[in-house]
Amino acid sequence: MGKLAGKIALITGGSEGIGFATAQEFISEGAFVFITGRRKEVLDAAVATLGPNASAVQSNAENLNDLDRLYAEIKTKKGKLDVLFVNAGIYSGAPLGQITEEHYDSIFGVNVKGLLFTVQKALPLMGKGGSIILNGSVVAVKGFPALSVYSATKAAVRNFARGWTADLKGTGIRVNVVSPGPIDTPGTRVLGNGTTAALDQFATQVPLGRYGQGNEIAKAALFLASDDSSFVAGFDLMVDGGIGQI
Amino acid sequence: MGKLTGKIALVTGGSEGIGFATAQEFIKEGAFVFITGRRKPTLDAAVAKLGTSALGIQADSAKLDDLDRLYAEIKQKKGKLDVLFVNAGGGEFAPLGQITEEHYDQTFAKNVKGLVFTVQKALPLLGKGGSIILNASIVATKGMPAFSVYSATKAAVRNFARGWTADLKGTGIRVNVVSPGPIDTPGLRGVTDGTDEGYKQFTDAMTASVPLGRVGQPEEIAKAVVYLASEDSSFVAGFDLVVDGGFAQI
């Protein structure tokens, strides 16, 4: 019997990387999983791989109308939501001095505003035993060159989990954060300009000496999604190979 | 197939409370578990309940000779150790102004010095894939009346996980912390006046500040320790996993 048997889950940004690995993990533990993504062909390919216990809804997390349509569809198809993994987010760098208004607006639009309404609009479908997991990042507590705006969005995300844990007291819904460190995903490979040299160099700074894999975040998300973490609330579970710890 | 199939684990202070619940969970996941405790009757009763995948060794973690004897026995019986949960420890109340030298010495000996040597003396038995979990507490980051010395020991414990993660780089051994909030254990009952009413008053006052509105159960810590002990947490290192119902988070 899986740890999520009979549960309905939503993973935003579920077509690839951490979101996709988490969808696979949730399905292997018995859940039915909705995934969202912006690009239809990538989304369709993901659902084809995930199989009959997955359903895709094309949607952009910063578009509030898309979110209304998304939750209407989940309501029609399954009538409830048990697990929400808000994973959709964007990542780009700009050093101080070169931060444009567009850079600021786009990252805060998806990572903060989009996340906020993804959670708030899900609440009517959620109840006792529900688990909300926000994808943060170790950069919320570390400084890295050119990542200040991204870091700030993730610090905001981590703090939402505190405030919402207080707001949701008595509902039986838990809110937690999972904060990945350097993970080998399509997102991080783009940063290395398609080469692995930059990634290899960075890996030496990680106490475990390597990048993490998407499924290592998926296992952490599973812990937070399931009753294994029934006394964990408002917490930030960092899966970072130790880089933000020592 | 369990998450700890074929693994050899040691849980110090494993006779009751969080340690005992963790031993049960480890065994359920396929591990063989050594437990330690200071009191023989309690230890024997625990092993009787745990069954054939458990073995009790009477030991006081604050005594270095006991630790040598403990690891000699594990080496002889199983030849290795995969998972070490350093759970033995405890604390008593003493407000500033009434902290005695004995209170300080005993609390640090049990929770800090004993923990250092429990880990260090285990290293020769641990190898790649090994997982060390230190039991700390949310009081490491929260101030509570009359608990300053205990809190300080737990802050020390949390920091050992940072330093040892750096020291153990390249060995394949991970070190993490689990920090319980208020958990319904004999230890928690022990710091109250011993009556049911006194315990209820104490926990009612505490749960008012817990977002999940209750004290936790030992099994809820055990599940977190399984996560840290197993490959599920293979990219988690030097981390403090806080299981506190949100008490110290918001």
JSON list of C-alpha atoms in Angstrom, two decimals, chain A residues 18-187:
[
{"chain": "A", "resi": 18, "resn": "ILE", "atom": "CA", "xyz": [12.04, 18.15, -10.09]},
{"chain": "A", "resi": 19, "resn": "GLY", "atom": "CA", "xyz": [8.32, 18.44, -10.84]},
{"chain": "A", "resi": 20, "resn": "PHE", "atom": "CA", "xyz": [8.33, 15.48, -13.19]},
{"chain": "A", "resi": 21, "resn": "ALA", "atom": "CA", "xyz": [10.43, 13.32, -10.83]},
{"chain": "A", "resi": 22, "resn": "THR", "atom": "CA", "xyz": [7.98, 14.15, -8.04]},
{"chain": "A", "resi": 23, "resn": "ALA", "atom": "CA", "xyz": [5.00, 13.22, -10.22]},
{"chain": "A", "resi": 24, "resn": "GLN", "atom": "CA", "xyz": [6.62, 9.83, -10.86]},
{"chain": "A", "resi": 25, "resn": "GLU", "atom": "CA", "xyz": [7.26, 9.33, -7.14]},
{"chain": "A", "resi": 26, "resn": "PHE", "atom": "CA", "xyz": [3.71, 10.33, -6.13]},
{"chain": "A", "resi": 27, "resn": "ILE", "atom": "CA", "xyz": [2.21, 7.96, -8.72]},
{"chain": "A", "resi": 28, "resn": "SER", "atom": "CA", "xyz": [4.42, 5.09, -7.55]},
{"chain": "A", "resi": 29, "resn": "GLU", "atom": "CA", "xyz": [3.04, 5.74, -4.03]},
{"chain": "A", "resi": 30, "resn": "GLY", "atom": "CA", "xyz": [-0.56, 5.46, -5.24]},
{"chain": "A", "resi": 31, "resn": "ALA", "atom": "CA", "xyz": [-1.62, 9.04, -6.01]},
{"chain": "A", "resi": 32, "resn": "PHE", "atom": "CA", "xyz": [-3.44, 10.42, -9.02]},
{"chain": "A", "resi": 33, "resn": "VAL", "atom": "CA", "xyz": [-1.45, 13.43, -10.21]},
{"chain": "A", "resi": 34, "resn": "PHE", "atom": "CA", "xyz": [-2.38, 16.53, -12.16]},
{"chain": "A", "resi": 35, "resn": "ILE", "atom": "CA", "xyz": [0.58, 18.34, -13.69]},
{"chain": "A", "resi": 36, "resn": "THR", "atom": "CA", "xyz": [0.71, 21.77, -15.25]},
{"chain": "A", "resi": 37, "resn": "GLY", "atom": "CA", "xyz": [3.12, 23.36, -17.69]},
{"chain": "A", "resi": 38, "resn": "ARG", "atom": "CA", "xyz": [3.20, 26.19, -20.18]},
{"chain": "A", "resi": 39, "resn": "ARG", "atom": "CA", "xyz": [4.31, 24.26, -23.27]},
{"chain": "A", "resi": 40, "resn": "LYS", "atom": "CA", "xyz": [1.74, 21.79, -24.57]},
{"chain": "A", "resi": 41, "resn": "GLU", "atom": "CA", "xyz": [4.10, 19.43, -26.39]},
{"chain": "A", "resi": 42, "resn": "VAL", "atom": "CA", "xyz": [6.39, 19.01, -23.35]},
{"chain": "A", "resi": 43, "resn": "LEU", "atom": "CA", "xyz": [3.36, 18.51, -21.13]},
{"chain": "A", "resi": 44, "resn": "ASP", "atom": "CA", "xyz": [1.88, 15.88, -23.45]},
{"chain": "A", "resi": 45, "resn": "ALA", "atom": "CA", "xyz": [5.16, 13.99, -23.60]},
{"chain": "A", "resi": 46, "resn": "ALA", "atom": "CA", "xyz": [5.36, 14.01, -19.78]},
{"chain": "A", "resi": 47, "resn": "VAL", "atom": "CA", "xyz": [1.84, 12.62, -19.35]},
{"chain": "A", "resi": 48, "resn": "ALA", "atom": "CA", "xyz": [2.55, 9.93, -21.93]},
{"chain": "A", "resi": 49, "resn": "THR", "atom": "CA", "xyz": [5.51, 8.81, -19.80]},
{"chain": "A", "resi": 50, "resn": "LEU", "atom": "CA", "xyz": [3.62, 9.10, -16.50]},
{"chain": "A", "resi": 51, "resn": "GLY", "atom": "CA", "xyz": [0.73, 6.91, -17.65]},
{"chain": "A", "resi": 52, "resn": "PRO", "atom": "CA", "xyz": [-2.96, 6.67, -16.78]},
{"chain": "A", "resi": 53, "resn": "ASN", "atom": "CA", "xyz": [-2.65, 8.07, -13.24]},
{"chain": "A", "resi": 54, "resn": "ALA", "atom": "CA", "xyz": [-1.62, 11.48, -14.55]},
{"chain": "A", "resi": 55, "resn": "SER", "atom": "CA", "xyz": [-3.51, 14.25, -16.25]},
{"chain": "A", "resi": 56, "resn": "ALA", "atom": "CA", "xyz": [-2.13, 17.44, -17.74]},
{"chain": "A", "resi": 57, "resn": "VAL", "atom": "CA", "xyz": [-3.62, 20.92, -17.64]},
{"chain": "A", "resi": 58, "resn": "GLN", "atom": "CA", "xyz": [-1.85, 23.55, -19.73]},
{"chain": "A", "resi": 59, "resn": "SER", "atom": "CA", "xyz": [-1.53, 26.57, -17.52]},
{"chain": "A", "resi": 60, "resn": "ASN", "atom": "CA", "xyz": [0.72, 29.46, -16.66]},
{"chain": "A", "resi": 61, "resn": "ALA", "atom": "CA", "xyz": [1.13, 29.91, -12.90]},
{"chain": "A", "resi": 62, "resn": "GLU", "atom": "CA", "xyz": [1.22, 33.71, -13.09]},
{"chain": "A", "resi": 63, "resn": "ASN", "atom": "CA", "xyz": [-2.05, 33.91, -14.99]},
{"chain": "A", "resi": 64, "resn": "LEU", "atom": "CA", "xyz": [-4.90, 34.04, -12.46]},
{"chain": "A", "resi": 65, "resn": "ASN", "atom": "CA", "xyz": [-7.49, 33.04, -15.06]},
{"chain": "A", "resi": 66, "resn": "ASP", "atom": "CA", "xyz": [-5.44, 29.95, -15.86]},
{"chain": "A", "resi": 67, "resn": "LEU", "atom": "CA", "xyz": [-5.49, 29.04, -12.17]},
{"chain": "A", "resi": 68, "resn": "ASP", "atom": "CA", "xyz": [-9.30, 29.37, -12.02]},
{"chain": "A", "resi": 69, "resn": "ARG", "atom": "CA", "xyz": [-9.61, 27.09, -15.06]},
{"chain": "A", "resi": 70, "resn": "LEU", "atom": "CA", "xyz": [-7.11, 24.63, -13.55]},
{"chain": "A", "resi": 71, "resn": "TYR", "atom": "CA", "xyz": [-8.98, 24.25, -10.27]},
{"chain": "A", "resi": 72, "resn": "ALA", "atom": "CA", "xyz": [-12.34, 24.08, -12.04]},
{"chain": "A", "resi": 73, "resn": "GLU", "atom": "CA", "xyz": [-11.01, 21.14, -14.02]},
{"chain": "A", "resi": 74, "resn": "ILE", "atom": "CA", "xyz": [-9.62, 19.36, -10.95]},
{"chain": "A", "resi": 75, "resn": "LYS", "atom": "CA", "xyz": [-12.94, 19.91, -9.20]},
{"chain": "A", "resi": 76, "resn": "THR", "atom": "CA", "xyz": [-14.90, 18.45, -12.12]},
{"chain": "A", "resi": 77, "resn": "LYS", "atom": "CA", "xyz": [-12.60, 15.46, -12.55]},
{"chain": "A", "resi": 78, "resn": "LYS", "atom": "CA", "xyz": [-11.78, 14.52, -8.94]},
{"chain": "A", "resi": 79, "resn": "GLY", "atom": "CA", "xyz": [-13.78, 16.81, -6.65]},
{"chain": "A", "resi": 80, "resn": "LYS", "atom": "CA", "xyz": [-10.90, 17.39, -4.20]},
{"chain": "A", "resi": 81, "resn": "LEU", "atom": "CA", "xyz": [-7.19, 17.98, -3.77]},
{"chain": "A", "resi": 82, "resn": "ASP", "atom": "CA", "xyz": [-5.05, 16.33, -1.06]},
{"chain": "A", "resi": 83, "resn": "VAL", "atom": "CA", "xyz": [-1.53, 17.32, -2.01]},
{"chain": "A", "resi": 84, "resn": "LEU", "atom": "CA", "xyz": [-0.37, 20.52, -3.68]},
{"chain": "A", "resi": 85, "resn": "PHE", "atom": "CA", "xyz": [3.27, 20.84, -4.74]},
{"chain": "A", "resi": 86, "resn": "VAL", "atom": "CA", "xyz": [3.82, 24.38, -5.99]},
{"chain": "A", "resi": 87, "resn": "ASN", "atom": "CA", "xyz": [6.89, 23.75, -8.04]},
{"chain": "A", "resi": 88, "resn": "ALA", "atom": "CA", "xyz": [6.51, 26.11, -11.01]},
{"chain": "A", "resi": 89, "resn": "GLY", "atom": "CA", "xyz": [9.08, 28.85, -10.91]},
{"chain": "A", "resi": 90, "resn": "ILE", "atom": "CA", "xyz": [11.58, 30.65, -13.02]},
{"chain": "A", "resi": 91, "resn": "TYR", "atom": "CA", "xyz": [15.25, 31.16, -12.56]},
{"chain": "A", "resi": 92, "resn": "SER", "atom": "CA", "xyz": [17.50, 33.75, -14.08]},
{"chain": "A", "resi": 93, "resn": "GLY", "atom": "CA", "xyz": [20.43, 35.81, -12.96]},
{"chain": "A", "resi": 94, "resn": "ALA", "atom": "CA", "xyz": [21.26, 39.52, -13.04]},
{"chain": "A", "resi": 95, "resn": "PRO", "atom": "CA", "xyz": [24.02, 41.18, -11.00]},
{"chain": "A", "resi": 96, "resn": "LEU", "atom": "CA", "xyz": [23.24, 44.36, -9.09]},
{"chain": "A", "resi": 97, "resn": "GLY", "atom": "CA", "xyz": [23.67, 47.19, -11.57]},
{"chain": "A", "resi": 98, "resn": "GLN", "atom": "CA", "xyz": [22.06, 45.16, -14.36]},
{"chain": "A", "resi": 99, "resn": "ILE", "atom": "CA", "xyz": [18.72, 44.31, -12.75]},
{"chain": "A", "resi": 100, "resn": "THR", "atom": "CA", "xyz": [15.97, 45.41, -15.14]},
{"chain": "A", "resi": 101, "resn": "GLU", "atom": "CA", "xyz": [12.37, 46.06, -14.21]},
{"chain": "A", "resi": 102, "resn": "GLU", "atom": "CA", "xyz": [11.41, 43.20, -16.49]},
{"chain": "A", "resi": 103, "resn": "HIS", "atom": "CA", "xyz": [13.78, 40.82, -14.66]},
{"chain": "A", "resi": 104, "resn": "TYR", "atom": "CA", "xyz": [12.26, 41.83, -11.33]},
{"chain": "A", "resi": 105, "resn": "ASP", "atom": "CA", "xyz": [8.63, 41.66, -12.51]},
{"chain": "A", "resi": 106, "resn": "SER", "atom": "CA", "xyz": [8.95, 38.33, -14.28]},
{"chain": "A", "resi": 107, "resn": "ILE", "atom": "CA", "xyz": [10.61, 36.47, -11.41]},
{"chain": "A", "resi": 108, "resn": "PHE", "atom": "CA", "xyz": [8.36, 37.92, -8.69]},
{"chain": "A", "resi": 109, "resn": "GLY", "atom": "CA", "xyz": [5.34, 37.39, -10.96]},
{"chain": "A", "resi": 110, "resn": "VAL", "atom": "CA", "xyz": [5.82, 33.64, -11.17]},
{"chain": "A", "resi": 111, "resn": "ASN", "atom": "CA", "xyz": [7.73, 32.69, -8.02]},
{"chain": "A", "resi": 112, "resn": "VAL", "atom": "CA", "xyz": [5.84, 34.87, -5.54]},
{"chain": "A", "resi": 113, "resn": "LYS", "atom": "CA", "xyz": [2.52, 36.17, -6.90]},
{"chain": "A", "resi": 114, "resn": "GLY", "atom": "CA", "xyz": [1.82, 33.06, -8.96]},
{"chain": "A", "resi": 115, "resn": "LEU", "atom": "CA", "xyz": [2.66, 30.83, -6.00]},
{"chain": "A", "resi": 116, "resn": "LEU", "atom": "CA", "xyz": [0.46, 32.81, -3.65]},
{"chain": "A", "resi": 117, "resn": "PHE", "atom": "CA", "xyz": [-2.63, 32.49, -5.83]},
{"chain": "A", "resi": 118, "resn": "THR", "atom": "CA", "xyz": [-1.86, 28.88, -6.73]},
{"chain": "A", "resi": 119, "resn": "VAL", "atom": "CA", "xyz": [-2.20, 28.15, -3.01]},
{"chain": "A", "resi": 120, "resn": "GLN", "atom": "CA", "xyz": [-5.09, 30.46, -2.19]},
{"chain": "A", "resi": 121, "resn": "LYS", "atom": "CA", "xyz": [-7.27, 29.26, -5.06]},
{"chain": "A", "resi": 122, "resn": "ALA", "atom": "CA", "xyz": [-6.60, 25.62, -4.10]},
{"chain": "A", "resi": 123, "resn": "LEU", "atom": "CA", "xyz": [-7.95, 26.00, -0.57]},
{"chain": "A", "resi": 124, "resn": "PRO", "atom": "CA", "xyz": [-11.65, 25.31, -1.38]},
{"chain": "A", "resi": 125, "resn": "LEU", "atom": "CA", "xyz": [-10.62, 21.89, -2.70]},
{"chain": "A", "resi": 126, "resn": "MET", "atom": "CA", "xyz": [-8.46, 21.01, 0.30]},
{"chain": "A", "resi": 127, "resn": "GLY", "atom": "CA", "xyz": [-9.37, 19.74, 3.75]},
{"chain": "A", "resi": 128, "resn": "LYS", "atom": "CA", "xyz": [-8.14, 17.93, 6.86]},
{"chain": "A", "resi": 129, "resn": "GLY", "atom": "CA", "xyz": [-5.02, 15.90, 6.10]},
{"chain": "A", "resi": 130, "resn": "GLY", "atom": "CA", "xyz": [-4.13, 18.15, 3.17]},
{"chain": "A", "resi": 131, "resn": "SER", "atom": "CA", "xyz": [-0.49, 18.96, 2.52]},
{"chain": "A", "resi": 132, "resn": "ILE", "atom": "CA", "xyz": [0.86, 21.96, 0.68]},
{"chain": "A", "resi": 133, "resn": "ILE", "atom": "CA", "xyz": [4.53, 21.93, -0.34]},
{"chain": "A", "resi": 134, "resn": "LEU", "atom": "CA", "xyz": [6.21, 25.05, -1.68]},
{"chain": "A", "resi": 135, "resn": "ASN", "atom": "CA", "xyz": [9.37, 24.73, -3.70]},
{"chain": "A", "resi": 136, "resn": "GLY", "atom": "CA", "xyz": [11.92, 27.10, -2.18]},
{"chain": "A", "resi": 137, "resn": "SER", "atom": "CA", "xyz": [15.66, 27.04, -2.60]},
{"chain": "A", "resi": 138, "resn": "VAL", "atom": "CA", "xyz": [18.79, 27.04, -0.50]},
{"chain": "A", "resi": 139, "resn": "VAL", "atom": "CA", "xyz": [19.52, 30.47, -2.02]},
{"chain": "A", "resi": 140, "resn": "ALA", "atom": "CA", "xyz": [16.86, 31.84, 0.35]},
{"chain": "A", "resi": 141, "resn": "VAL", "atom": "CA", "xyz": [19.53, 31.69, 3.07]},
{"chain": "A", "resi": 142, "resn": "LYS", "atom": "CA", "xyz": [22.71, 32.04, 1.00]},
{"chain": "A", "resi": 143, "resn": "GLY", "atom": "CA", "xyz": [24.16, 34.78, -1.16]},
{"chain": "A", "resi": 144, "resn": "PHE", "atom": "CA", "xyz": [25.32, 33.89, -4.68]},
{"chain": "A", "resi": 145, "resn": "PRO", "atom": "CA", "xyz": [26.49, 36.33, -7.36]},
{"chain": "A", "resi": 146, "resn": "ALA", "atom": "CA", "xyz": [23.77, 37.63, -9.70]},
{"chain": "A", "resi": 147, "resn": "LEU", "atom": "CA", "xyz": [21.00, 35.71, -7.94]},
{"chain": "A", "resi": 148, "resn": "SER", "atom": "CA", "xyz": [19.71, 38.37, -5.55]},
{"chain": "A", "resi": 149, "resn": "VAL", "atom": "CA", "xyz": [16.25, 38.74, -7.10]},
{"chain": "A", "resi": 150, "resn": "TYR", "atom": "CA", "xyz": [15.73, 35.00, -7.37]},
{"chain": "A", "resi": 151, "resn": "SER", "atom": "CA", "xyz": [17.01, 34.58, -3.78]},
{"chain": "A", "resi": 152, "resn": "ALA", "atom": "CA", "xyz": [14.58, 37.20, -2.54]},
{"chain": "A", "resi": 153, "resn": "THR", "atom": "CA", "xyz": [11.62, 35.43, -4.15]},
{"chain": "A", "resi": 154, "resn": "LYS", "atom": "CA", "xyz": [12.61, 32.21, -2.43]},
{"chain": "A", "resi": 155, "resn": "ALA", "atom": "CA", "xyz": [12.97, 33.94, 0.95]},
{"chain": "A", "resi": 156, "resn": "ALA", "atom": "CA", "xyz": [9.44, 35.25, 0.40]},
{"chain": "A", "resi": 157, "resn": "VAL", "atom": "CA", "xyz": [8.26, 31.73, -0.35]},
{"chain": "A", "resi": 158, "resn": "ARG", "atom": "CA", "xyz": [9.86, 30.35, 2.80]},
{"chain": "A", "resi": 159, "resn": "ASN", "atom": "CA", "xyz": [8.09, 33.00, 4.83]},
{"chain": "A", "resi": 160, "resn": "PHE", "atom": "CA", "xyz": [4.69, 32.30, 3.27]},
{"chain": "A", "resi": 161, "resn": "ALA", "atom": "CA", "xyz": [4.93, 28.85, 4.85]},
{"chain": "A", "resi": 162, "resn": "ARG", "atom": "CA", "xyz": [5.28, 30.46, 8.28]},
{"chain": "A", "resi": 163, "resn": "GLY", "atom": "CA", "xyz": [2.36, 32.84, 7.84]},
{"chain": "A", "resi": 164, "resn": "TRP", "atom": "CA", "xyz": [0.06, 30.30, 6.22]},
{"chain": "A", "resi": 165, "resn": "THR", "atom": "CA", "xyz": [0.82, 27.74, 8.93]},
{"chain": "A", "resi": 166, "resn": "ALA", "atom": "CA", "xyz": [-0.55, 30.30, 11.36]},
{"chain": "A", "resi": 167, "resn": "ASP", "atom": "CA", "xyz": [-3.50, 31.17, 9.07]},
{"chain": "A", "resi": 168, "resn": "LEU", "atom": "CA", "xyz": [-4.42, 27.52, 8.56]},
{"chain": "A", "resi": 169, "resn": "LYS", "atom": "CA", "xyz": [-4.32, 26.57, 12.25]},
{"chain": "A", "resi": 170, "resn": "GLY", "atom": "CA", "xyz": [-7.25, 24.28, 12.99]},
{"chain": "A", "resi": 171, "resn": "THR", "atom": "CA", "xyz": [-7.89, 23.27, 9.37]},
{"chain": "A", "resi": 172, "resn": "GLY", "atom": "CA", "xyz": [-5.71, 20.15, 9.40]},
{"chain": "A", "resi": 173, "resn": "ILE", "atom": "CA", "xyz": [-3.86, 21.43, 6.33]},
{"chain": "A", "resi": 174, "resn": "ARG", "atom": "CA", "xyz": [-0.08, 21.56, 6.67]},
{"chain": "A", "resi": 175, "resn": "VAL", "atom": "CA", "xyz": [2.20, 23.90, 4.71]},
{"chain": "A", "resi": 176, "resn": "ASN", "atom": "CA", "xyz": [5.92, 23.21, 4.33]},
{"chain": "A", "resi": 177, "resn": "VAL", "atom": "CA", "xyz": [8.78, 24.13, 2.04]},
{"chain": "A", "resi": 178, "resn": "VAL", "atom": "CA", "xyz": [11.27, 21.90, 0.27]},
{"chain": "A", "resi": 179, "resn": "SER", "atom": "CA", "xyz": [14.48, 23.75, -0.60]},
{"chain": "A", "resi": 180, "resn": "PRO", "atom": "CA", "xyz": [16.70, 22.14, -3.18]},
{"chain": "A", "resi": 181, "resn": "GLY", "atom": "CA", "xyz": [20.37, 22.89, -3.42]},
{"chain": "A", "resi": 182, "resn": "PRO", "atom": "CA", "xyz": [22.19, 22.36, -6.71]},
{"chain": "A", "resi": 183, "resn": "ILE", "atom": "CA", "xyz": [20.18, 19.77, -8.61]},
{"chain": "A", "resi": 184, "resn": "ASP", "atom": "CA", "xyz": [20.97, 18.37, -12.04]},
{"chain": "A", "resi": 185, "resn": "THR", "atom": "CA", "xyz": [17.88, 19.47, -13.99]},
{"chain": "A", "resi": 186, "resn": "PRO", "atom": "CA", "xyz": [17.27, 21.00, -17.44]},
{"chain": "A", "resi": 187, "resn": "GLY", "atom": "CA", "xyz": [17.05, 24.31, -15.56]}
]
